[in-house]
Amino acid sequence: MSEVETKPAVLILLGPPGAGKGTQARMLEERFGLVQLSTGDMLRAAVAAGTPAGLAAKAVMEAGGLVSDEIVLGILRERLAAPDLKAGVILDGFPRTAGQAEALDKLLAYNGQRVTAAISLEVDDEAMIARVAGRYTCAACGEGYHDQFKLPAVAGTCDKCGGTEFKRRADDNAETARARLEAYHAQTAPLIAHYGRLGVLETIDAMDSIDAVASGLGSIVQRVSA
Ligand code: AP5
């Protein structure tokens, strides 16, 4: 009997800055063996490495705007072609414009795939400023923390890798966070309707605790992957 070929899941996490996309994507990675692809992380790596894409993106990111579709798609296409994505991917922070959504649909169709689910993390704008302003990460492994909502079990030591160095993002201040929220509402929120029309939209109340949101997302992932 021939085996039925299953296509890797393609999950999109949609939501404004601070909604919990990165936090939840990492939890889904561990639970389901999916791979988190964060365009924000890829762009920050390009900035740190001083690549041409990074040099072009730096000022835009510092101002809280959106990097051009051309740069983002160039970086993502390369990563999507890597061979470690068999179980599927969680797209964190991509797509963010109509052009990126269209390019993704085309890219997947070319490989006989489609978006499995686009999950919109629904949150309150003002609370997002506090979430972003209190965020920090482990410098060694990237595990995310928050001054108020997610502290390491032992103060000053990363729960995941034992690292003792932490860092904060240059764009995590109230002023830039507001610019990022504006960019989200103007250019990314309209994608919610796009995925509604495609019949793959899911929504979740992301004002709940990190664990409660993770549990709800886990149920969605199990249902859409069945
Ligand atoms: P990116 O890195 O994608 O940032 P973002 O979308 O602004 O999202 P964040 O990383 O700020 O938030 P998150 O939703 O991941 O929240 P997190 O889980 O960390 O993009 C940065 C920049 O790169 C953009 O501004 C743009 O310039 C550029 N860029 C990236 N992708 C692009 C694209 N596709 N096109 C064009 N430009 C692009 O959580 C935040 C904090 O809250 C953490 O401390 C966490 O512990 C805490 N927290 C999480 N969930 C909860 C909860 N339920 N309750 C309480 N606290 C919580």
mmCIF file of N, CA and C and ligand atoms in Angstrom, residues 15-26 36 38-41 43-44 57 60-69 72 92-97 100 121 123 128 130-137 144-150 169 171-172 176 180-181 183-184 205-211 213, ligand 1:
data_model
loop_
_atom_site.group_PDB
_atom_site.id
_atom_site.type_symbol
_atom_site.label_atom_id
_atom_site.label_comp_id
_atom_site.label_asym_id
_atom_site.label_seq_id
_atom_site.Cartn_x
_atom_site.Cartn_y
_atom_site.Cartn_z
ATOM 1 N N GLY A 15 -0.579 39.419 14.347
ATOM 2 C CA GLY A 15 -0.884 40.190 15.562
ATOM 3 C C GLY A 15 0.080 41.344 15.685
ATOM 4 N N PRO A 16 -0.318 42.396 16.418
ATOM 5 C CA PRO A 16 0.525 43.580 16.572
ATOM 6 C C PRO A 16 1.762 43.296 17.413
ATOM 7 N N PRO A 17 2.693 44.258 17.497
ATOM 8 C CA PRO A 17 3.855 44.093 18.354
ATOM 9 C C PRO A 17 3.415 43.804 19.783
ATOM 10 N N GLY A 18 4.021 42.794 20.396
ATOM 11 C CA GLY A 18 3.690 42.464 21.783
ATOM 12 C C GLY A 18 2.545 41.489 21.928
ATOM 13 N N ALA A 19 1.918 41.093 20.844
ATOM 14 C CA ALA A 19 0.756 40.189 20.934
ATOM 15 C C ALA A 19 1.146 38.815 21.483
ATOM 16 N N GLY A 20 2.435 38.474 21.368
ATOM 17 C CA GLY A 20 2.885 37.166 21.868
ATOM 18 C C GLY A 20 3.238 36.202 20.750
ATOM 19 N N LYS A 21 3.435 36.708 19.537
ATOM 20 C CA LYS A 21 3.738 35.838 18.387
ATOM 21 C C LYS A 21 5.006 35.028 18.638
ATOM 22 N N GLY A 22 6.080 35.730 19.032
ATOM 23 C CA GLY A 22 7.356 35.049 19.248
ATOM 24 C C GLY A 22 7.288 34.069 20.413
ATOM 25 N N THR A 23 6.686 34.515 21.519
ATOM 26 C CA THR A 23 6.556 33.654 22.708
ATOM 27 C C THR A 23 5.812 32.377 22.339
ATOM 28 N N GLN A 24 4.689 32.537 21.653
ATOM 29 C CA GLN A 24 3.858 31.370 21.332
ATOM 30 C C GLN A 24 4.497 30.515 20.244
ATOM 31 N N ALA A 25 5.169 31.139 19.282
ATOM 32 C CA ALA A 25 5.799 30.357 18.205
ATOM 33 C C ALA A 25 6.849 29.412 18.787
ATOM 34 N N ARG A 26 7.613 29.917 19.774
ATOM 35 C CA ARG A 26 8.642 29.057 20.380
ATOM 36 C C ARG A 26 8.002 27.906 21.154
ATOM 37 N N GLN A 36 9.923 27.746 13.810
ATOM 38 C CA GLN A 36 9.536 29.162 13.839
ATOM 39 C C GLN A 36 10.366 29.938 12.823
ATOM 40 N N SER A 38 10.841 33.718 11.977
ATOM 41 C CA SER A 38 10.513 35.094 12.358
ATOM 42 C C SER A 38 11.269 36.052 11.442
ATOM 43 N N THR A 39 10.535 36.815 10.643
ATOM 44 C CA THR A 39 11.238 37.761 9.764
ATOM 45 C C THR A 39 11.915 38.854 10.591
ATOM 46 N N GLY A 40 11.349 39.176 11.766
ATOM 47 C CA GLY A 40 12.003 40.157 12.633
ATOM 48 C C GLY A 40 13.370 39.657 13.073
ATOM 49 N N ASP A 41 13.439 38.382 13.512
ATOM 50 C CA ASP A 41 14.737 37.802 13.930
ATOM 51 C C ASP A 41 15.711 37.756 12.752
ATOM 52 N N LEU A 43 15.757 39.689 10.127
ATOM 53 C CA LEU A 43 16.220 41.047 9.801
ATOM 54 C C LEU A 43 17.218 41.546 10.841
ATOM 55 N N ARG A 44 16.955 41.243 12.138
ATOM 56 C CA ARG A 44 17.914 41.676 13.182
ATOM 57 C C ARG A 44 19.268 40.996 12.976
ATOM 58 N N ALA A 57 17.759 47.811 6.015
ATOM 59 C CA ALA A 57 16.616 47.654 6.927
ATOM 60 C C ALA A 57 16.776 48.425 8.238
ATOM 61 N N VAL A 60 14.864 51.780 9.030
ATOM 62 C CA VAL A 60 13.404 51.576 8.976
ATOM 63 C C VAL A 60 12.941 50.891 10.248
ATOM 64 N N MET A 61 13.681 49.873 10.674
ATOM 65 C CA MET A 61 13.301 49.125 11.881
ATOM 66 C C MET A 61 13.385 50.024 13.113
ATOM 67 N N GLU A 62 14.434 50.841 13.183
ATOM 68 C CA GLU A 62 14.588 51.727 14.347
ATOM 69 C C GLU A 62 13.459 52.746 14.435
ATOM 70 N N ALA A 63 12.887 53.098 13.266
ATOM 71 C CA ALA A 63 11.790 54.074 13.262
ATOM 72 C C ALA A 63 10.430 53.397 13.443
ATOM 73 N N GLY A 64 10.401 52.062 13.443
ATOM 74 C CA GLY A 64 9.133 51.349 13.645
ATOM 75 C C GLY A 64 8.329 51.168 12.372
ATOM 76 N N GLY A 65 8.954 51.418 11.202
ATOM 77 C CA GLY A 65 8.243 51.216 9.925
ATOM 78 C C GLY A 65 8.403 49.793 9.424
ATOM 79 N N LEU A 66 7.869 49.519 8.241
ATOM 80 C CA LEU A 66 8.006 48.190 7.658
ATOM 81 C C LEU A 66 9.106 48.185 6.615
ATOM 82 N N VAL A 67 9.945 47.188 6.665
ATOM 83 C CA VAL A 67 11.021 47.005 5.686
ATOM 84 C C VAL A 67 10.370 46.630 4.353
ATOM 85 N N SER A 68 11.029 46.965 3.233
ATOM 86 C CA SER A 68 10.398 46.745 1.920
ATOM 87 C C SER A 68 10.105 45.258 1.673
ATOM 88 N N ASP A 69 9.032 45.015 0.922
ATOM 89 C CA ASP A 69 8.671 43.636 0.572
ATOM 90 C C ASP A 69 9.838 42.934 -0.115
ATOM 91 N N VAL A 72 12.379 41.713 2.505
ATOM 92 C CA VAL A 72 11.818 40.662 3.364
ATOM 93 C C VAL A 72 11.631 39.364 2.568
ATOM 94 N N ASP A 92 6.139 33.868 11.880
ATOM 95 C CA ASP A 92 5.970 34.830 12.980
ATOM 96 C C ASP A 92 6.358 36.209 12.445
ATOM 97 N N GLY A 93 5.348 37.051 12.235
ATOM 98 C CA GLY A 93 5.644 38.402 11.727
ATOM 99 C C GLY A 93 5.703 38.479 10.215
ATOM 100 N N PHE A 94 5.231 37.483 9.541
ATOM 101 C CA PHE A 94 5.166 37.444 8.074
ATOM 102 C C PHE A 94 3.942 36.628 7.681
ATOM 103 N N PRO A 95 3.157 37.025 6.693
ATOM 104 C CA PRO A 95 3.263 38.264 5.930
ATOM 105 C C PRO A 95 2.731 39.466 6.717
ATOM 106 N N ARG A 96 3.152 40.649 6.263
ATOM 107 C CA ARG A 96 2.764 41.878 6.958
ATOM 108 C C ARG A 96 2.155 42.893 6.010
ATOM 109 N N THR A 97 2.151 42.597 4.723
ATOM 110 C CA THR A 97 1.528 43.494 3.735
ATOM 111 C C THR A 97 0.771 42.620 2.732
ATOM 112 N N GLN A 100 3.185 40.870 0.452
ATOM 113 C CA GLN A 100 3.844 39.684 1.034
ATOM 114 C C GLN A 100 2.881 38.494 1.077
ATOM 115 N N LEU A 121 -3.956 36.876 16.692
ATOM 116 C CA LEU A 121 -3.872 37.046 18.142
ATOM 117 C C LEU A 121 -4.518 38.387 18.489
ATOM 118 N N VAL A 123 -5.684 41.431 20.663
ATOM 119 C CA VAL A 123 -5.204 42.085 21.877
ATOM 120 C C VAL A 123 -5.634 43.547 21.919
ATOM 121 N N MET A 128 -0.322 46.503 24.742
ATOM 122 C CA MET A 128 0.836 46.071 23.943
ATOM 123 C C MET A 128 2.057 46.935 24.184
ATOM 124 N N ALA A 130 2.913 48.240 27.036
ATOM 125 C CA ALA A 130 3.531 47.753 28.281
ATOM 126 C C ALA A 130 4.256 46.423 28.036
ATOM 127 N N ARG A 131 3.673 45.566 27.221
ATOM 128 C CA ARG A 131 4.334 44.277 26.963
ATOM 129 C C ARG A 131 5.670 44.479 26.246
ATOM 130 N N VAL A 132 5.658 45.373 25.251
ATOM 131 C CA VAL A 132 6.883 45.593 24.468
ATOM 132 C C VAL A 132 7.943 46.295 25.323
ATOM 133 N N ALA A 133 7.522 47.299 26.095
ATOM 134 C CA ALA A 133 8.493 48.069 26.884
ATOM 135 C C ALA A 133 9.144 47.220 27.978
ATOM 136 N N GLY A 134 8.464 46.151 28.452
ATOM 137 C CA GLY A 134 9.028 45.332 29.536
ATOM 138 C C GLY A 134 9.744 44.079 29.056
ATOM 139 N N ARG A 135 9.888 43.945 27.752
ATOM 140 C CA ARG A 135 10.446 42.696 27.216
ATOM 141 C C ARG A 135 11.979 42.667 27.249
ATOM 142 N N TYR A 136 12.560 41.506 27.537
ATOM 143 C CA TYR A 136 14.001 41.276 27.360
ATOM 144 C C TYR A 136 14.217 39.806 27.028
ATOM 145 N N THR A 137 15.370 39.497 26.468
ATOM 146 C CA THR A 137 15.632 38.111 26.053
ATOM 147 C C THR A 137 17.003 37.661 26.530
ATOM 148 N N GLY A 144 12.528 34.460 25.659
ATOM 149 C CA GLY A 144 11.944 35.765 25.964
ATOM 150 C C GLY A 144 11.439 35.862 27.390
ATOM 151 N N TYR A 145 11.599 37.040 27.992
ATOM 152 C CA TYR A 145 11.113 37.303 29.353
ATOM 153 C C TYR A 145 10.418 38.654 29.393
ATOM 154 N N HIS A 146 9.808 38.956 30.540
ATOM 155 C CA HIS A 146 9.145 40.245 30.718
ATOM 156 C C HIS A 146 9.321 40.688 32.165
ATOM 157 N N ASP A 147 9.572 42.014 32.353
ATOM 158 C CA ASP A 147 9.814 42.552 33.702
ATOM 159 C C ASP A 147 8.700 42.181 34.671
ATOM 160 N N GLN A 148 7.483 42.047 34.163
ATOM 161 C CA GLN A 148 6.326 41.833 35.029
ATOM 162 C C GLN A 148 5.651 40.490 34.770
ATOM 163 N N PHE A 149 5.508 40.106 33.494
ATOM 164 C CA PHE A 149 4.663 38.951 33.159
ATOM 165 C C PHE A 149 5.404 37.626 33.041
ATOM 166 N N LYS A 150 6.712 37.666 32.833
ATOM 167 C CA LYS A 150 7.437 36.390 32.694
ATOM 168 C C LYS A 150 8.872 36.566 33.190
ATOM 169 N N ARG A 169 15.692 44.970 22.944
ATOM 170 C CA ARG A 169 15.726 45.411 21.547
ATOM 171 C C ARG A 169 15.739 46.931 21.442
ATOM 172 N N ASP A 171 14.275 48.746 19.342
ATOM 173 C CA ASP A 171 12.970 49.330 18.981
ATOM 174 C C ASP A 171 11.911 49.108 20.060
ATOM 175 N N ASP A 172 12.325 48.596 21.234
ATOM 176 C CA ASP A 172 11.354 48.363 22.308
ATOM 177 C C ASP A 172 11.250 49.552 23.250
ATOM 178 N N THR A 176 8.583 54.100 19.599
ATOM 179 C CA THR A 176 8.699 53.235 18.417
ATOM 180 C C THR A 176 7.597 52.182 18.412
ATOM 181 N N ARG A 180 5.061 51.192 15.416
ATOM 182 C CA ARG A 180 4.882 49.798 14.942
ATOM 183 C C ARG A 180 3.414 49.396 14.987
ATOM 184 N N LEU A 181 2.710 49.865 16.020
ATOM 185 C CA LEU A 181 1.262 49.574 16.101
ATOM 186 C C LEU A 181 0.521 50.219 14.932
ATOM 187 N N ALA A 183 1.755 50.957 11.995
ATOM 188 C CA ALA A 183 2.079 50.191 10.767
ATOM 189 C C ALA A 183 1.251 48.913 10.725
ATOM 190 N N TYR A 184 1.066 48.300 11.898
ATOM 191 C CA TYR A 184 0.271 47.067 11.946
ATOM 192 C C TYR A 184 -1.166 47.340 11.493
ATOM 193 N N ASP A 205 -8.092 34.891 21.760
ATOM 194 C CA ASP A 205 -7.975 36.009 22.695
ATOM 195 C C ASP A 205 -6.582 35.945 23.319
ATOM 196 N N ALA A 206 -5.701 36.837 22.887
ATOM 197 C CA ALA A 206 -4.315 36.797 23.363
ATOM 198 C C ALA A 206 -4.073 37.747 24.532
ATOM 199 N N MET A 207 -5.165 38.239 25.171
ATOM 200 C CA MET A 207 -5.026 39.032 26.398
ATOM 201 C C MET A 207 -4.948 38.116 27.614
ATOM 202 N N ASP A 208 -5.229 36.853 27.404
ATOM 203 C CA ASP A 208 -5.180 35.863 28.474
ATOM 204 C C ASP A 208 -3.719 35.597 28.869
ATOM 205 N N SER A 209 -3.495 34.733 29.880
ATOM 206 C CA SER A 209 -2.116 34.440 30.304
ATOM 207 C C SER A 209 -1.373 33.687 29.192
ATOM 208 N N ILE A 210 -0.046 33.690 29.272
ATOM 209 C CA ILE A 210 0.771 33.013 28.259
ATOM 210 C C ILE A 210 0.363 31.540 28.153
ATOM 211 N N ASP A 211 0.176 30.879 29.289
ATOM 212 C CA ASP A 211 -0.165 29.445 29.262
ATOM 213 C C ASP A 211 -1.563 29.203 28.697
ATOM 214 N N VAL A 213 -3.134 31.082 26.490
ATOM 215 C CA VAL A 213 -3.073 31.304 25.037
ATOM 216 C C VAL A 213 -2.405 30.094 24.372
HETATM 217 P P1 AP5 B 1 9.217 41.786 14.829
HETATM 218 O O1 AP5 B 1 10.447 41.286 15.460
HETATM 219 O O2 AP5 B 1 8.356 40.858 14.053
HETATM 220 O O3 AP5 B 1 8.393 42.550 15.931
HETATM 221 P P2 AP5 B 1 6.812 42.731 16.136
HETATM 222 O O4 AP5 B 1 5.871 42.223 15.127
HETATM 223 O O5 AP5 B 1 6.711 44.188 16.416
HETATM 224 O O6 AP5 B 1 6.487 41.784 17.235
HETATM 225 P P3 AP5 B 1 7.196 41.672 18.580
HETATM 226 O O7 AP5 B 1 8.418 40.826 18.466
HETATM 227 O O8 AP5 B 1 7.379 43.056 19.172
HETATM 228 O O9 AP5 B 1 6.056 41.022 19.463
HETATM 229 P P4 AP5 B 1 5.577 39.527 19.607
HETATM 230 O O10 AP5 B 1 4.153 39.462 19.147
HETATM 231 O O11 AP5 B 1 6.534 38.543 19.051
HETATM 232 O O12 AP5 B 1 5.559 39.480 21.201
HETATM 233 P P5 AP5 B 1 6.441 38.619 22.229
HETATM 234 O O13 AP5 B 1 6.064 37.191 22.130
HETATM 235 O O14 AP5 B 1 7.895 38.957 22.111
HETATM 236 O O15 AP5 B 1 9.570 43.001 13.833
HETATM 237 C C1 AP5 B 1 10.445 44.038 14.200
HETATM 238 C C2 AP5 B 1 10.625 44.984 13.033
HETATM 239 O O16 AP5 B 1 11.215 44.268 11.914
HETATM 240 C C3 AP5 B 1 9.324 45.574 12.464
HETATM 241 O O17 AP5 B 1 8.934 46.731 13.180
HETATM 242 C C4 AP5 B 1 9.723 45.861 11.014
HETATM 243 O O18 AP5 B 1 10.493 47.032 10.906
HETATM 244 C C5 AP5 B 1 10.628 44.678 10.660
HETATM 245 N N1 AP5 B 1 9.893 43.532 10.085
HETATM 246 C C6 AP5 B 1 9.789 42.263 10.614
HETATM 247 N N2 AP5 B 1 9.074 41.469 9.790
HETATM 248 C C7 AP5 B 1 8.728 42.236 8.719
HETATM 249 C C8 AP5 B 1 7.961 41.988 7.534
HETATM 250 N N3 AP5 B 1 7.401 40.781 7.315
HETATM 251 N N4 AP5 B 1 7.789 43.001 6.663
HETATM 252 C C9 AP5 B 1 8.353 44.229 6.885
HETATM 253 N N5 AP5 B 1 9.080 44.543 7.977
HETATM 254 C C10 AP5 B 1 9.267 43.550 8.890
HETATM 255 O O19 AP5 B 1 5.860 39.188 23.600
HETATM 256 C C11 AP5 B 1 6.143 40.519 24.002
HETATM 257 C C12 AP5 B 1 6.371 40.551 25.533
HETATM 258 O O20 AP5 B 1 5.138 40.270 26.188
HETATM 259 C C13 AP5 B 1 7.382 39.484 26.032
HETATM 260 O O21 AP5 B 1 8.151 40.034 27.069
HETATM 261 C C14 AP5 B 1 6.500 38.329 26.556
HETATM 262 O O22 AP5 B 1 7.116 37.649 27.640
HETATM 263 C C15 AP5 B 1 5.233 39.075 27.003
HETATM 264 N N6 AP5 B 1 4.018 38.305 26.724
HETATM 265 C C16 AP5 B 1 3.744 37.522 25.642
HETATM 266 N N7 AP5 B 1 2.502 36.997 25.716
HETATM 267 C C17 AP5 B 1 1.980 37.471 26.904
HETATM 268 C C18 AP5 B 1 0.725 37.275 27.563
HETATM 269 N N8 AP5 B 1 -0.232 36.484 27.037
HETATM 270 N N9 AP5 B 1 0.537 37.915 28.752
HETATM 271 C C19 AP5 B 1 1.499 38.708 29.278
HETATM 272 N N10 AP5 B 1 2.713 38.904 28.710
HETATM 273 C C20 AP5 B 1 2.943 38.311 27.539
#
